[in-house]
């Protein structure tokens, strides 16, 4: 009865919800990848798909024709597995601005408390022939938008609504259930009501969808609507990012990561003399890193890549009092002069000479994992499903894995003529993707914990492990497999 009434109102009202097969909330890397992947697959391309993004995508559209001169500060390291997915399944790779990506082959990880211990991750051991590619988030998103446009030109249609926020999500079934509690409607009547979620948008329209995908980031409104729990904790650490210039172009193409007790600091190569920095740090240190003068910041990076913790604490203490205490510009080279010149040249990254003005930013770091990625008519992908410490550069890559697994599940459902919003179709996505992500998140978390301590036995073990590749052999094996996605 209720259902008939709903149908009648929908038919009468011009403003009744538009019906879609898939509605994706979120136009970040995960959401755009999913839309482009669904439209690229010959099996799923006929599904009616709409993507809703709260902010404007204009800046990302402009990137294609007029990219900014300097690298933007949101840069990620893509694994060979993600690149292969973009090349062969999504088809966006050819639209990436190829002058603004950087393949690299090695990561050298070393320790602030034991000069002699190092781990070298060597990508040439991997089938793909490279360890990872550095790319700006905006470059990835831009390439996905271009791929979606190309598909439209080929007649494969989809809708993107940007500048459009999701205000609320509900379903006739949920409303009927609520009503039945107060008015005692028989449950058989309720069962005939549609369980398709209805998404109310800020432009006044609403969409009713067979499958609702949350690609809506850490605070995921879709996850909350579905009542899916997300567990985890904040690290009490911030990731400070910046675009920097090196002394000259480093033809070695190496990523460097030093484990400090405040958190790891990575310098990752971009083209020519450009590089990007991710510096996980305590709230206090992150404030200094953001506040200090543009002349001081590069020297701080150089100090943190080379000096011992005692020296670093001395410098931080000065800057805590005054983030523009220029006397540290004398302290740092003096303290570095105690290192051997050829040791510095061979075993450390090139000095950073400049920070690109305005490129410094900080993000709170947290670990969280949703209990499941699916429920009836719902799927979660990307940061909506999980957030992870950036020390292994895995966040966006995990999202690519999610998209790949979800598309495979939907393809199977379509092929078998099933309802793609049913748990039967969606469940394999969770069971294929969740356990691997969980292991990877555990590895990143344990690495963070092992390294952010100066408690003597752990420091000793850690140094021992790095030198003898005992304890950390396992970690290295895990990391190289996971960093490369193989
Ligand atoms: C310092 C740092 C370094 C990192 N380095 C790496 C790295 O090297 N490698 C890597 O793989 N990953 C890295 N990551 C992680 C990576 O950036 C994220 O995992 C990735 O950007 C998440 O993409 P997403 O599409 O899932 O979510 P998001 O990019 O958060 O997109 C979610 C979108 O949903 C939209 N949205 C939310 N709510 C609504 C609503 N109500 N209505 C409409 N739209 C809505 C938002 O506007 C947003 O655009 C790093 C992260 C940090 C913080
Ligand atoms: C990288 O650095 C070089 C030289 O400093 C510069 O000319 C180039 O434009 C930079 N690349 C990007 C994409 O910013
Ligand atoms: C969505 O909007 C419609 C009409 O504006 C309203 O009746 C409905 O209650 C809204 N749904 C939710 C879940 O807020
Ligand atoms: C990471 O490595 C573990 C162990 O080898 C594996 O189970 C997991 O699937 C890997 N995750 C990814 C994303 O490659």
XYZ file of C-alpha atoms and ligand atoms in Angstrom:
581
model
C 0.000 0.000 0.000
C 2.762 2.347 1.054
C 4.737 1.320 -2.025
C 1.810 2.113 -4.334
C 1.417 5.464 -2.687
C 5.103 6.157 -3.198
C 4.896 5.176 -6.860
C 1.889 7.385 -7.319
C 3.665 10.392 -5.807
C 6.758 9.687 -7.864
C 4.693 9.598 -11.050
C 2.810 12.768 -10.214
C 5.686 14.871 -8.948
C 8.264 16.160 -11.457
C 10.655 16.404 -8.518
C 10.435 12.707 -7.712
C 13.782 11.013 -7.449
C 15.739 10.182 -10.597
C 16.479 6.441 -10.729
C 20.043 5.221 -11.194
C 21.872 1.906 -11.014
C 24.961 3.274 -9.277
C 25.393 6.552 -7.394
C 28.938 7.323 -6.269
C 29.415 9.937 -3.542
C 32.844 11.599 -3.754
C 34.948 12.860 -6.666
C 38.332 12.107 -5.099
C 40.731 9.637 -6.717
C 38.658 6.641 -5.555
C 35.236 7.893 -6.741
C 36.465 9.079 -10.147
C 38.389 5.821 -10.653
C 35.251 3.809 -9.943
C 33.116 5.806 -12.376
C 35.765 5.577 -15.113
C 36.310 1.854 -14.467
C 32.581 0.999 -14.570
C 32.187 2.944 -17.812
C 35.289 1.334 -19.347
C 34.154 -2.227 -18.717
C 32.145 -3.675 -21.589
C 30.092 -5.587 -19.011
C 29.086 -2.685 -16.759
C 29.150 0.319 -19.095
C 25.389 0.313 -19.626
C 24.665 0.837 -15.940
C 23.216 4.286 -15.269
C 25.831 6.027 -13.126
C 25.957 9.398 -11.362
C 28.831 10.775 -9.301
C 28.176 13.516 -6.742
C 30.989 15.751 -5.453
C 30.507 18.466 -2.833
C 33.297 20.768 -3.954
C 34.092 22.201 -7.385
C 36.081 20.106 -9.867
C 36.886 23.202 -11.944
C 40.521 23.411 -10.767
C 41.008 19.791 -11.740
C 39.435 20.341 -15.179
C 41.780 23.305 -15.756
C 44.846 21.233 -14.890
C 44.667 19.457 -18.268
C 45.276 22.612 -20.334
C 47.012 24.899 -17.865
C 48.786 23.038 -15.082
C 50.409 25.195 -12.398
C 54.101 25.874 -12.879
C 55.168 24.218 -9.650
C 54.176 20.815 -8.335
C 51.130 20.857 -6.061
C 51.787 19.502 -2.568
C 49.428 16.499 -2.662
C 51.578 13.896 -4.294
C 51.313 10.131 -3.963
C 53.446 7.174 -4.776
C 51.603 4.778 -7.116
C 52.451 1.084 -7.128
C 53.036 -0.886 -10.358
C 49.750 -2.668 -9.636
C 47.817 0.631 -9.565
C 49.556 1.802 -12.744
C 48.712 -1.434 -14.525
C 45.076 -1.089 -13.459
C 44.962 2.471 -14.825
C 46.651 1.421 -18.063
C 44.742 -1.714 -18.903
C 41.366 -1.446 -17.150
C 40.475 2.217 -16.532
C 42.319 3.634 -19.537
C 43.169 6.962 -17.880
C 46.940 6.517 -17.816
C 47.450 7.976 -21.308
C 45.743 11.171 -20.095
C 48.202 11.696 -17.255
C 50.488 14.684 -17.787
C 53.595 12.558 -18.412
C 55.986 15.458 -17.764
C 54.789 15.568 -14.184
C 55.262 11.971 -13.113
C 58.429 10.356 -11.866
C 59.302 6.668 -11.971
C 61.782 5.586 -9.349
C 63.493 2.400 -8.478
C 64.830 2.483 -4.959
C 63.865 3.513 -1.495
C 66.622 3.733 1.068
C 65.265 3.587 4.592
C 67.571 4.323 7.497
C 67.480 4.998 11.168
C 68.287 8.072 13.228
C 69.672 6.056 16.118
C 71.924 3.609 14.382
C 74.104 5.100 11.680
C 74.996 1.777 10.105
C 71.575 0.234 9.645
C 69.761 0.606 6.348
C 67.218 -1.175 4.260
C 67.302 -0.797 0.496
C 64.113 -1.546 -1.409
C 65.161 -2.369 -4.926
C 62.486 -2.202 -7.593
C 64.583 -3.877 -10.262
C 63.803 -7.153 -8.488
C 60.161 -6.640 -9.413
C 58.681 -7.807 -12.669
C 57.353 -4.328 -13.528
C 60.923 -3.009 -13.519
C 60.138 -0.074 -11.248
C 59.265 0.304 -7.596
C 56.769 3.145 -7.794
C 55.704 6.322 -9.620
C 55.265 9.712 -8.025
C 52.217 11.621 -9.279
C 50.160 14.562 -8.105
C 46.618 13.759 -6.905
C 45.319 16.449 -9.267
C 47.113 14.830 -12.210
C 45.424 11.507 -11.437
C 41.988 13.105 -11.013
C 42.434 15.151 -14.194
C 43.327 12.062 -16.214
C 40.210 10.310 -14.895
C 37.954 13.231 -15.886
C 39.488 13.206 -19.368
C 38.910 9.461 -19.676
C 35.268 9.927 -18.619
C 34.875 12.659 -21.303
C 36.445 10.432 -23.924
C 33.969 7.669 -23.084
C 31.097 10.172 -23.399
C 32.309 11.105 -26.867
C 32.213 7.403 -27.698
C 28.589 7.347 -26.530
C 29.152 5.843 -23.070
C 27.275 8.294 -20.903
C 27.541 9.152 -17.214
C 26.698 12.123 -15.010
C 28.995 14.096 -12.728
C 27.369 16.623 -10.395
C 30.056 18.727 -8.724
C 29.435 21.649 -6.360
C 26.640 19.424 -5.083
C 26.529 18.168 -1.508
C 24.694 15.161 -0.193
C 22.379 16.580 2.461
C 20.762 13.377 3.618
C 20.359 9.746 2.708
C 17.308 7.676 3.482
C 15.173 4.910 2.065
C 11.470 4.305 1.822
C 12.018 1.010 3.621
C 13.710 2.665 6.579
C 10.997 5.281 6.775
C 8.300 2.602 6.543
C 10.031 0.633 9.289
C 10.074 3.684 11.488
C 6.409 4.279 10.695
C 5.515 0.661 11.408
C 6.932 0.973 14.889
C 4.609 3.830 15.703
C 1.506 2.721 13.833
C 1.844 -1.086 13.828
C 1.608 -1.543 10.064
C 1.914 -5.241 9.212
C 5.475 -6.115 8.280
C 4.436 -7.772 4.975
C 3.347 -4.375 3.721
C 6.703 -2.931 4.690
C 8.579 -5.647 2.840
C 7.089 -4.521 -0.442
C 8.452 -0.988 0.032
C 11.528 -0.151 -1.976
C 14.817 -0.506 -0.126
C 16.760 1.556 -2.660
C 18.543 4.435 -0.903
C 17.370 7.950 -1.718
C 20.034 10.637 -1.776
C 18.876 14.228 -1.210
C 21.180 16.806 -2.799
C 21.957 20.459 -2.129
C 20.538 21.486 -5.546
C 17.113 20.334 -4.329
C 17.020 17.169 -6.418
C 17.102 13.607 -5.190
C 18.307 10.354 -6.695
C 17.158 6.862 -5.853
C 19.721 4.181 -6.562
C 20.080 0.437 -6.802
C 23.642 0.681 -5.414
C 25.078 3.566 -3.389
C 28.885 3.771 -3.213
C 30.636 5.815 -0.555
C 33.876 7.198 -1.994
C 33.319 10.121 0.320
C 36.510 10.126 2.363
C 37.308 9.651 6.020
C 34.071 11.162 7.392
C 31.959 9.167 4.913
C 28.258 10.129 5.155
C 27.450 6.900 3.285
C 29.227 4.788 5.915
C 27.258 6.566 8.632
C 23.964 6.062 6.789
C 24.719 2.352 6.470
C 25.555 2.151 10.164
C 28.914 0.529 9.409
C 31.352 0.887 12.310
C 34.826 2.170 11.691
C 37.522 1.398 14.234
C 40.919 2.930 14.797
C 42.751 5.753 16.461
C 44.487 9.043 15.828
C 48.288 8.852 15.949
C 48.856 12.189 17.663
C 51.034 12.865 14.640
C 50.728 15.184 11.665
C 51.974 14.561 8.157
C 53.707 17.731 6.977
C 53.942 17.916 3.183
C 55.890 20.347 1.000
C 57.326 20.726 -2.487
C 61.087 21.376 -2.435
C 64.052 21.916 -4.739
C 67.174 19.792 -4.421
C 70.691 21.107 -4.924
C 70.600 19.600 -8.419
C 68.760 16.817 -10.232
C 69.482 13.469 -8.638
C 69.953 10.972 -11.445
C 69.905 8.151 -8.931
C 66.080 8.506 -8.654
C 65.983 7.299 -5.087
C 63.338 7.824 -2.460
C 64.787 8.404 0.994
C 63.109 7.749 4.282
C 64.642 8.297 7.688
C 63.000 6.895 10.785
C 63.133 9.480 13.556
C 61.613 9.062 17.022
C 59.127 11.807 16.123
C 58.092 9.831 13.006
C 59.513 9.048 9.552
C 60.663 11.777 7.148
C 60.605 10.975 3.437
C 62.071 12.869 0.479
C 60.665 11.475 -2.730
C 61.918 12.384 -6.184
C 59.962 14.374 -8.773
C 61.241 15.440 -12.181
C 64.463 17.462 -12.507
C 65.478 19.079 -9.227
C 61.986 18.941 -7.711
C 61.078 16.671 -4.822
C 58.266 16.191 -2.350
C 58.391 15.752 1.383
C 56.223 13.851 3.818
C 57.340 14.450 7.379
C 55.368 12.668 10.072
C 55.868 14.635 13.232
C 54.508 15.398 16.678
C 51.901 18.184 16.862
C 54.530 20.454 18.414
C 57.171 19.814 15.747
C 54.621 20.082 12.939
C 53.724 23.582 14.141
C 57.382 24.599 13.957
C 57.693 23.095 10.472
C 54.721 25.105 9.232
C 55.591 28.336 11.050
C 59.344 28.619 10.432
C 60.808 30.875 7.765
C 61.176 29.591 4.173
C 64.946 29.840 4.588
C 64.934 27.710 7.711
C 62.647 24.882 6.532
C 65.037 23.378 3.927
C 67.867 23.338 6.470
C 65.605 21.610 8.968
C 64.905 18.880 6.431
C 68.636 18.494 5.804
C 69.300 18.381 9.539
C 66.616 15.751 10.125
C 68.010 13.603 7.300
C 71.560 13.638 8.680
C 71.993 14.655 12.337
C 71.591 12.629 15.529
C 68.510 13.023 17.723
C 70.378 14.997 20.401
C 71.373 17.646 17.859
C 67.860 17.702 16.435
C 66.294 18.208 19.848
C 68.685 21.086 20.488
C 67.585 22.758 17.241
C 63.884 22.077 17.814
C 64.128 23.576 21.316
C 65.492 26.813 19.860
C 62.746 26.964 17.240
C 60.074 26.151 19.760
C 60.899 29.422 21.489
C 61.135 31.273 18.201
C 60.339 29.519 14.896
C 62.361 32.203 13.115
C 65.561 31.843 15.129
C 68.046 32.204 12.279
C 70.954 31.086 14.446
C 69.998 27.471 13.583
C 71.282 28.236 10.076
C 74.752 28.289 11.645
C 74.170 25.371 14.014
C 73.103 22.906 11.339
C 76.124 23.132 8.978
C 78.437 23.157 11.983
C 76.914 19.976 13.345
C 76.895 18.396 9.863
C 80.594 19.194 9.445
C 81.281 16.372 11.880
C 80.070 13.895 9.236
C 82.514 12.736 6.553
C 81.982 14.439 3.204
C 81.949 11.291 1.113
C 79.674 9.586 3.638
C 77.234 12.483 3.206
C 77.474 12.308 -0.575
C 77.050 8.564 -0.860
C 74.701 7.633 1.918
C 72.321 10.549 2.243
C 69.914 12.408 -0.007
C 71.002 15.532 -1.832
C 70.575 18.693 0.212
C 67.275 20.526 -0.079
C 67.913 24.131 -1.095
C 64.443 25.670 -1.287
C 60.845 25.092 -0.307
C 58.257 26.182 -2.889
C 56.417 29.122 -1.276
C 52.985 28.219 0.041
C 53.488 24.488 -0.485
C 53.713 23.517 3.202
C 50.617 21.914 4.760
C 49.876 19.435 7.524
C 47.319 16.658 7.916
C 46.397 14.743 11.078
C 47.378 11.089 10.764
C 45.027 8.330 11.760
C 44.352 4.681 11.352
C 40.813 3.503 10.767
C 39.201 0.496 9.177
C 35.503 -0.076 8.547
C 34.210 -3.407 9.896
C 32.918 -4.280 6.435
C 32.900 -2.594 3.029
C 29.384 -3.646 2.080
C 25.814 -3.977 3.254
C 22.552 -4.200 1.308
C 22.753 -1.623 -1.543
C 25.937 -0.085 -0.084
C 29.655 -0.322 -0.852
C 32.564 1.718 0.519
C 35.840 2.411 -1.320
C 39.003 4.398 -0.554
C 39.391 6.506 2.567
C 35.702 5.949 3.385
C 36.699 2.337 4.053
C 40.187 2.841 5.531
C 42.819 5.412 6.412
C 46.412 4.461 7.047
C 49.706 5.988 8.183
C 51.398 7.454 5.068
C 54.810 5.947 5.863
C 54.433 3.226 3.267
C 52.546 5.407 0.770
C 49.615 3.019 0.523
C 46.390 5.004 1.098
C 45.464 5.822 -2.470
C 46.781 2.508 -3.757
C 44.520 0.601 -1.388
C 41.635 2.626 -2.848
C 42.638 1.516 -6.354
C 42.600 -2.087 -5.152
C 39.108 -1.526 -3.734
C 37.836 -0.126 -7.028
C 39.291 -3.040 -8.966
C 37.727 -5.613 -6.629
C 34.341 -3.861 -6.535
C 34.158 -3.600 -10.328
C 34.959 -7.323 -10.610
C 32.133 -8.134 -8.172
C 29.666 -5.949 -10.093
C 30.780 -7.476 -13.413
C 30.041 -10.963 -12.068
C 26.629 -9.787 -10.855
C 25.724 -8.257 -14.228
C 26.956 -11.317 -16.119
C 24.736 -13.576 -14.003
C 21.760 -11.261 -14.353
C 21.647 -10.506 -10.643
C 20.642 -7.324 -8.783
C 23.959 -5.483 -8.354
C 22.794 -3.928 -5.091
C 22.192 -7.289 -3.433
C 24.526 -8.515 -0.714
C 25.067 -11.690 -2.736
C 26.787 -9.624 -5.429
C 28.561 -7.209 -3.070
C 29.784 -9.599 -0.380
C 32.680 -11.045 -2.477
C 34.096 -7.514 -2.690
C 34.492 -7.357 1.097
C 35.804 -10.913 1.369
C 38.373 -10.380 -1.405
C 39.577 -6.974 -0.358
C 39.202 -6.544 3.411
C 41.700 -9.140 4.735
C 44.616 -7.980 2.543
C 43.995 -4.365 3.452
C 43.882 -5.339 7.110
C 47.276 -7.058 6.947
C 48.799 -4.091 5.142
C 47.372 -1.643 7.662
C 48.788 -3.740 10.486
C 52.240 -3.637 8.888
C 52.148 0.157 8.492
C 50.946 0.553 12.067
C 53.618 -1.741 13.497
C 56.338 0.031 11.536
C 55.155 3.329 12.972
C 55.232 1.901 16.478
C 58.585 0.131 16.176
C 60.268 3.255 14.935
C 58.685 5.997 16.986
C 60.376 5.114 20.215
C 63.699 5.682 21.880
C 63.152 2.973 24.461
C 66.527 1.246 24.589
C 65.666 -2.452 23.989
C 63.560 -1.577 20.981
C 66.201 0.711 19.567
C 68.704 -2.077 20.024
C 66.510 -4.672 18.357
C 65.709 -2.324 15.550
C 69.340 -1.505 14.856
C 70.248 -5.161 15.107
C 67.492 -6.064 12.727
C 68.409 -3.485 10.152
C 72.054 -4.528 10.135
C 71.516 -8.237 10.081
C 68.254 -8.197 8.218
C 66.783 -10.501 10.825
C 63.750 -9.058 12.481
C 63.159 -6.612 9.691
C 63.731 -9.086 6.914
C 60.141 -10.070 7.343
C 59.077 -6.440 7.375
C 61.146 -5.684 4.302
C 59.664 -8.617 2.461
C 56.196 -7.484 3.410
C 56.900 -3.883 2.489
C 58.439 -4.545 -0.883
C 55.560 -6.832 -1.786
C 53.058 -4.323 -0.567
C 54.767 -1.166 -1.785
C 54.835 -2.633 -5.246
C 51.392 -4.173 -4.785
C 52.644 -7.686 -5.673
C 50.293 13.427 4.230
C 49.685 12.351 3.371
C 50.460 11.673 2.435
C 49.921 10.656 1.646
N 50.735 9.966 0.782
C 50.233 8.932 0.061
C 51.044 8.160 -0.835
O 52.254 8.396 -1.009
N 50.472 7.120 -1.516
C 49.138 6.825 -1.368
O 48.691 5.875 -2.002
N 48.348 7.546 -0.552
C 48.842 8.586 0.170
N 48.028 9.297 1.001
C 46.600 8.937 1.109
C 45.762 9.471 -0.052
O 45.961 10.854 -0.215
C 44.298 9.172 0.225
O 44.165 7.808 0.547
C 43.399 9.460 -0.994
O 43.498 10.796 -1.404
C 41.945 9.155 -0.660
O 41.128 9.289 -1.812
P 39.564 9.087 -1.725
O 39.060 9.362 -3.090
O 39.243 7.806 -1.068
O 39.053 10.181 -0.681
P 39.095 11.797 -0.769
O 40.209 12.255 -1.628
O 39.020 12.257 0.640
O 37.740 12.177 -1.518
C 36.460 12.195 -0.881
C 35.573 13.175 -1.625
O 34.245 13.067 -1.144
C 33.661 14.336 -1.119
N 32.560 14.358 -0.142
C 32.621 14.083 1.179
N 31.406 14.247 1.759
C 30.556 14.646 0.772
C 29.158 14.990 0.730
N 28.403 14.980 1.831
N 28.635 15.352 -0.453
C 29.387 15.380 -1.578
N 30.695 15.064 -1.601
C 31.283 14.706 -0.442
C 34.794 15.259 -0.716
O 34.569 16.584 -1.134
C 35.993 14.624 -1.414
O 36.287 15.199 -2.659
C 48.550 10.325 1.796
C 47.753 11.026 2.694
C 48.300 12.017 3.497
C 47.438 12.733 4.503
C 60.872 21.153 -11.829
O 62.020 21.951 -11.718
C 62.494 22.568 -12.903
C 63.786 23.311 -12.597
O 63.796 23.865 -11.318
C 61.416 23.432 -13.492
O 61.849 24.087 -14.654
C 60.223 22.583 -13.767
O 59.171 23.347 -14.297
C 59.759 21.854 -12.523
N 58.704 20.943 -12.902
C 57.446 21.110 -12.487
C 56.425 20.207 -13.042
O 57.130 21.925 -11.681
C 14.448 14.008 0.983
O 13.652 15.052 0.497
C 12.267 14.732 0.448
C 11.522 15.840 -0.245
O 12.230 17.030 -0.194
C 11.750 14.492 1.865
O 10.386 14.150 1.841
C 12.555 13.349 2.470
O 12.168 13.154 3.818
C 14.029 13.622 2.388
N 14.715 12.427 2.783
C 15.616 12.406 3.743
C 16.261 11.103 4.010
O 15.919 13.410 4.364
C 50.465 -7.172 1.522
O 51.214 -8.302 1.845
C 50.482 -9.329 2.498
C 51.435 -10.434 2.849
O 52.268 -10.797 1.762
C 49.335 -9.791 1.603
O 48.559 -10.740 2.299
C 48.479 -8.610 1.219
O 47.491 -9.009 0.322
C 49.330 -7.521 0.589
N 48.492 -6.365 0.279
C 48.567 -5.727 -0.882
C 47.670 -4.541 -1.048
O 49.332 -6.038 -1.771
